[in-house]
């Protein structure tokens, strides 16, 4: 993996791909070409996504993974993939499929096999779980729910500001599928796969350390490089809040340090 290997950023549920622009600018300034293509069916602006929320109805994790698999395959050599939340899960899939030279999964979404918590906690973290009918709808968060899922480790004012700026509707089908449908986990034991960094936040409903801990436990017996970094005082908003650059610079340093591996 050369130092100039391009980087693809993949966002998670309820956020727009434009949230990655500060990260893209930072990587570009370090002469690392970076891009943040949106999910399938995602419109070019937050405003249009909100206007056309019904467009995401029925979209599942397989459609998202296939979309990014095609994007990654367009490069001359496998890119580095950095994903947050459900985007982190997709990043792990691409790494396992040999479509990424390395991957960074930031607070990656849980697989059904990695869900020890009770249904009451899932409902608290994912409001869609409170209504099974939302499987066939687009799911929006209100500002209180956004604070519960993303903004517990930041001020209420900042959480509300991020909510107003970045949130878009999500596919209820994808939420139920990822959490309950027995999604096939990424391959964990292939010694030929590229390096993987698991980034964990330490505060907030979604950032209870369970996703990266579970992922790390799954990967810890692999021969390939698997590392973990924890931001103990951060919540699930760690990629978009006022301290985003701390996480971004850590990820950039890791990618640079592993540029001669894979």
Short mmCIF file of C-alpha atoms in Angstrom, two decimals:
data_model
loop_
_atom_site.label_atom_id
_atom_site.label_comp_id
_atom_site.label_asym_id
_atom_site.label_seq_id
_atom_site.Cartn_x
_atom_site.Cartn_y
_atom_site.Cartn_z
CA UNK A 1 0.00 0.00 0.00
CA UNK A 2 1.73 3.16 -1.18
CA UNK A 3 1.54 6.43 0.71
CA UNK A 4 -0.49 7.91 -2.13
CA UNK A 5 -3.08 5.14 -2.02
CA UNK A 6 -6.50 6.82 -2.28
CA UNK A 7 -8.91 6.81 0.63
CA UNK A 8 -12.68 6.28 0.48
CA UNK A 9 -14.82 7.56 3.36
CA UNK A 10 -18.15 5.85 4.09
CA UNK A 11 -20.72 7.40 6.42
CA UNK A 12 -23.32 5.67 8.54
CA UNK A 13 -27.06 5.95 9.04
CA UNK A 14 -28.72 9.37 9.40
CA UNK A 15 -25.69 11.32 8.17
CA UNK A 16 -24.93 12.72 4.71
CA UNK A 17 -21.70 12.01 2.84
CA UNK A 18 -20.80 15.71 2.93
CA UNK A 19 -20.03 15.32 6.65
CA UNK A 20 -16.67 13.92 5.50
CA UNK A 21 -15.59 17.10 3.70
CA UNK A 22 -13.24 18.29 6.52
CA UNK A 23 -11.63 14.83 6.51
CA UNK A 24 -11.27 14.85 2.72
CA UNK A 25 -9.67 18.31 2.86
CA UNK A 26 -7.25 17.20 5.59
CA UNK A 27 -6.14 14.11 3.65
CA UNK A 28 -5.85 16.06 0.42
CA UNK A 29 -3.61 18.58 2.20
CA UNK A 30 -1.33 15.66 3.08
CA UNK A 31 -1.26 14.62 -0.59
CA UNK A 32 -3.46 11.59 0.02
CA UNK A 33 -6.30 11.62 -2.53
CA UNK A 34 -9.60 11.17 -0.76
CA UNK A 35 -13.26 10.92 -1.70
CA UNK A 36 -16.56 10.45 0.11
CA UNK A 37 -19.11 8.99 -2.30
CA UNK A 38 -22.63 8.82 -0.94
CA UNK A 39 -24.72 5.74 -0.32
CA UNK A 40 -26.86 4.32 -3.11
CA UNK A 41 -30.02 6.44 -3.57
CA UNK A 42 -28.39 9.32 -1.68
CA UNK A 43 -28.98 12.77 -3.15
CA UNK A 44 -26.34 15.46 -3.51
CA UNK A 45 -27.54 17.60 -0.60
CA UNK A 46 -28.99 17.16 2.87
CA UNK A 47 -31.96 19.26 1.81
CA UNK A 48 -32.83 17.04 -1.15
CA UNK A 49 -32.39 13.87 0.92
CA UNK A 50 -34.92 15.24 3.39
CA UNK A 51 -37.30 16.14 0.58
CA UNK A 52 -37.04 12.66 -0.96
CA UNK A 53 -36.82 10.50 2.15
CA UNK A 54 -39.02 7.83 0.59
CA UNK A 55 -36.24 7.03 -1.87
CA UNK A 56 -34.33 5.00 0.73
CA UNK A 57 -37.27 2.71 1.61
CA UNK A 58 -36.28 -0.95 1.37
CA UNK A 59 -32.55 -0.37 1.00
CA UNK A 60 -30.54 -3.09 2.75
CA UNK A 61 -26.93 -3.57 3.77
CA UNK A 62 -26.24 -5.76 0.72
CA UNK A 63 -27.17 -2.92 -1.63
CA UNK A 64 -24.87 -0.54 0.26
CA UNK A 65 -21.99 -3.02 0.26
CA UNK A 66 -22.41 -3.77 -3.45
CA UNK A 67 -22.46 -0.05 -4.23
CA UNK A 68 -19.15 0.57 -2.48
CA UNK A 69 -17.66 -2.64 -3.83
CA UNK A 70 -18.20 -1.30 -7.34
CA UNK A 71 -16.67 2.05 -6.42
CA UNK A 72 -13.60 0.40 -4.85
CA UNK A 73 -13.17 -1.87 -7.86
CA UNK A 74 -12.87 1.14 -10.17
CA UNK A 75 -9.47 2.07 -8.70
CA UNK A 76 -6.28 0.79 -10.29
CA UNK A 77 -5.35 -0.81 -6.96
CA UNK A 78 -7.39 -1.36 -3.78
CA UNK A 79 -7.95 1.87 -1.83
CA UNK A 80 -7.96 2.41 1.91
CA UNK A 81 -11.51 2.50 3.26
CA UNK A 82 -12.55 4.49 6.34
CA UNK A 83 -16.08 3.98 7.63
CA UNK A 84 -18.15 5.22 10.55
CA UNK A 85 -20.96 3.21 12.21
CA UNK A 86 -22.71 1.21 9.45
CA UNK A 87 -20.06 2.59 7.12
CA UNK A 88 -17.50 0.90 9.35
CA UNK A 89 -19.28 -2.40 8.84
CA UNK A 90 -19.10 -1.87 5.07
CA UNK A 91 -15.39 -1.03 5.35
CA UNK A 92 -14.80 -4.38 7.07
CA UNK A 93 -16.66 -6.17 4.28
CA UNK A 94 -14.57 -4.50 1.59
CA UNK A 95 -11.37 -5.43 3.41
CA UNK A 96 -12.51 -9.03 3.72
CA UNK A 97 -13.32 -9.17 0.01
CA UNK A 98 -9.89 -7.91 -0.98
CA UNK A 99 -11.33 -4.67 -2.33
CA UNK A 100 -9.49 -2.52 0.22
CA UNK A 101 -5.77 -2.46 0.97
CA UNK A 102 -6.54 -1.41 4.55
CA UNK A 103 -9.59 -0.37 6.53
CA UNK A 104 -10.50 1.82 9.47
CA UNK A 105 -13.81 1.06 11.20
CA UNK A 106 -14.92 3.84 13.55
CA UNK A 107 -17.59 2.72 16.04
CA UNK A 108 -18.63 0.03 13.53
CA UNK A 109 -22.21 -1.19 13.58
CA UNK A 110 -22.92 -4.42 15.41
CA UNK A 111 -23.75 -7.65 13.71
CA UNK A 112 -26.59 -9.73 15.11
CA UNK A 113 -24.07 -12.23 16.52
CA UNK A 114 -22.54 -9.39 18.55
CA UNK A 115 -25.70 -8.22 20.33
CA UNK A 116 -25.72 -9.19 24.01
CA UNK A 117 -27.83 -6.20 25.05
CA UNK A 118 -31.60 -6.41 25.71
CA UNK A 119 -34.24 -5.15 23.30
CA UNK A 120 -34.91 -2.17 25.60
CA UNK A 121 -31.37 -0.92 25.00
CA UNK A 122 -31.67 -1.42 21.26
CA UNK A 123 -34.86 0.66 21.25
CA UNK A 124 -33.08 3.38 23.21
CA UNK A 125 -30.22 3.43 20.71
CA UNK A 126 -32.27 2.96 17.56
CA UNK A 127 -35.71 4.57 17.77
CA UNK A 128 -36.85 2.62 14.69
CA UNK A 129 -36.86 -0.54 16.79
CA UNK A 130 -39.82 0.76 18.76
CA UNK A 131 -42.09 0.30 15.73
CA UNK A 132 -41.69 -2.79 13.54
CA UNK A 133 -43.71 -1.05 10.81
CA UNK A 134 -40.72 1.21 10.25
CA UNK A 135 -39.04 -1.69 8.46
CA UNK A 136 -40.95 -0.54 5.36
CA UNK A 137 -40.44 3.19 5.84
CA UNK A 138 -37.80 5.87 5.98
CA UNK A 139 -36.78 6.59 9.57
CA UNK A 140 -36.01 10.09 10.81
CA UNK A 141 -34.52 11.13 14.14
CA UNK A 142 -35.72 14.12 16.11
CA UNK A 143 -33.15 16.25 17.93
CA UNK A 144 -33.69 14.39 21.20
CA UNK A 145 -33.12 11.02 19.54
CA UNK A 146 -30.07 12.38 17.73
CA UNK A 147 -28.61 13.46 21.05
CA UNK A 148 -29.26 9.99 22.48
CA UNK A 149 -27.64 8.19 19.54
CA UNK A 150 -24.88 10.62 18.55
CA UNK A 151 -24.54 13.61 20.84
CA UNK A 152 -24.33 12.38 24.45
CA UNK A 153 -20.69 13.42 24.83
CA UNK A 154 -21.11 16.98 23.53
CA UNK A 155 -23.20 19.95 24.61
CA UNK A 156 -26.89 20.02 23.81
CA UNK A 157 -26.37 23.13 21.68
CA UNK A 158 -23.72 21.45 19.58
CA UNK A 159 -25.77 18.29 19.26
CA UNK A 160 -28.76 20.31 18.05
CA UNK A 161 -26.56 22.18 15.58
CA UNK A 162 -25.15 18.96 14.12
CA UNK A 163 -28.66 17.54 13.90
CA UNK A 164 -29.94 20.53 11.95
CA UNK A 165 -26.97 20.54 9.62
CA UNK A 166 -26.38 16.90 8.77
CA UNK A 167 -29.24 14.49 9.47
CA UNK A 168 -31.05 12.71 6.65
CA UNK A 169 -33.64 9.89 6.60
CA UNK A 170 -32.42 6.31 6.97
CA UNK A 171 -33.75 3.01 5.71
CA UNK A 172 -35.72 1.19 8.38
CA UNK A 173 -35.16 -2.05 6.48
CA UNK A 174 -31.41 -1.69 6.86
CA UNK A 175 -31.67 -1.08 10.59
CA UNK A 176 -33.70 -4.21 11.20
CA UNK A 177 -31.60 -6.27 8.79
CA UNK A 178 -28.25 -5.39 10.31
CA UNK A 179 -29.38 -5.92 13.88
CA UNK A 180 -31.61 -8.96 13.58
CA UNK A 181 -31.18 -10.82 10.30
CA UNK A 182 -28.01 -12.74 11.03
CA UNK A 183 -25.86 -10.77 8.63
CA UNK A 184 -22.84 -12.73 7.48
CA UNK A 185 -19.83 -11.36 9.38
CA UNK A 186 -16.72 -10.15 7.58
CA UNK A 187 -13.93 -12.73 7.27
CA UNK A 188 -11.70 -12.44 10.34
CA UNK A 189 -9.06 -15.12 9.90
CA UNK A 190 -7.55 -14.46 6.47
CA UNK A 191 -3.83 -13.73 7.00
CA UNK A 192 -3.67 -12.18 3.54
CA UNK A 193 -6.10 -9.35 4.26
CA UNK A 194 -4.80 -5.83 4.74
CA UNK A 195 -4.38 -4.00 8.06
CA UNK A 196 -7.45 -3.06 10.09
CA UNK A 197 -7.83 -0.31 12.67
CA UNK A 198 -10.84 -0.36 15.00
CA UNK A 199 -11.59 3.04 16.54
CA UNK A 200 -13.75 3.12 19.65
CA UNK A 201 -15.53 5.97 21.37
CA UNK A 202 -16.23 5.66 25.06
CA UNK A 203 -19.37 7.65 25.84
CA UNK A 204 -22.98 7.86 24.72
CA UNK A 205 -25.74 5.39 23.93
CA UNK A 206 -24.22 4.21 20.65
CA UNK A 207 -20.68 4.62 21.91
CA UNK A 208 -20.76 2.15 24.79
CA UNK A 209 -17.63 0.44 23.44
CA UNK A 210 -19.54 -2.71 22.53
CA UNK A 211 -19.22 -2.57 18.70
CA UNK A 212 -15.44 -2.14 18.48
CA UNK A 213 -14.85 -4.43 21.45
CA UNK A 214 -16.91 -7.17 19.83
CA UNK A 215 -15.17 -6.63 16.51
CA UNK A 216 -11.76 -6.67 18.14
CA UNK A 217 -12.58 -9.92 19.91
CA UNK A 218 -13.60 -11.39 16.55
CA UNK A 219 -10.36 -10.29 14.93
CA UNK A 220 -7.88 -10.76 17.75
CA UNK A 221 -6.84 -14.27 16.66
CA UNK A 222 -6.20 -13.19 13.06
CA UNK A 223 -2.63 -13.23 11.76
CA UNK A 224 -3.18 -10.03 9.78
CA UNK A 225 -2.56 -6.64 11.41
CA UNK A 226 -5.45 -5.64 13.67
CA UNK A 227 -5.14 -2.65 15.96
CA UNK A 228 -7.43 -0.66 18.19
CA UNK A 229 -7.53 2.96 19.35
CA UNK A 230 -9.97 4.34 21.90
CA UNK A 231 -11.20 7.89 22.47
CA UNK A 232 -12.58 7.41 25.96
CA UNK A 233 -14.21 10.82 26.32
CA UNK A 234 -15.92 10.85 22.91
CA UNK A 235 -19.34 9.78 21.71
CA UNK A 236 -20.71 8.54 18.40
CA UNK A 237 -20.44 12.06 16.97
CA UNK A 238 -16.64 11.82 17.08
CA UNK A 239 -16.24 12.11 13.31
CA UNK A 240 -18.32 15.31 12.96
CA UNK A 241 -18.18 17.25 16.24
CA UNK A 242 -15.80 20.06 17.26
CA UNK A 243 -12.96 17.63 18.03
CA UNK A 244 -13.24 15.67 14.79
CA UNK A 245 -9.66 16.54 13.82
CA UNK A 246 -8.24 14.60 16.79
CA UNK A 247 -9.76 11.43 15.40
CA UNK A 248 -8.94 12.30 11.80
CA UNK A 249 -5.27 12.98 12.56
CA UNK A 250 -5.01 9.71 14.48
CA UNK A 251 -6.50 7.81 11.55
CA UNK A 252 -4.23 9.64 9.12
CA UNK A 253 -1.17 8.78 11.21
CA UNK A 254 -2.18 5.12 11.31
CA UNK A 255 -2.74 4.95 7.56
CA UNK A 256 0.60 6.60 6.91
CA UNK A 257 2.38 4.26 9.34
CA UNK A 258 0.95 1.23 7.53
CA UNK A 259 1.60 2.53 4.04
CA UNK A 260 4.31 -0.09 3.50
CA UNK A 261 2.14 -3.02 4.55
CA UNK A 262 -0.69 -5.00 3.04
#
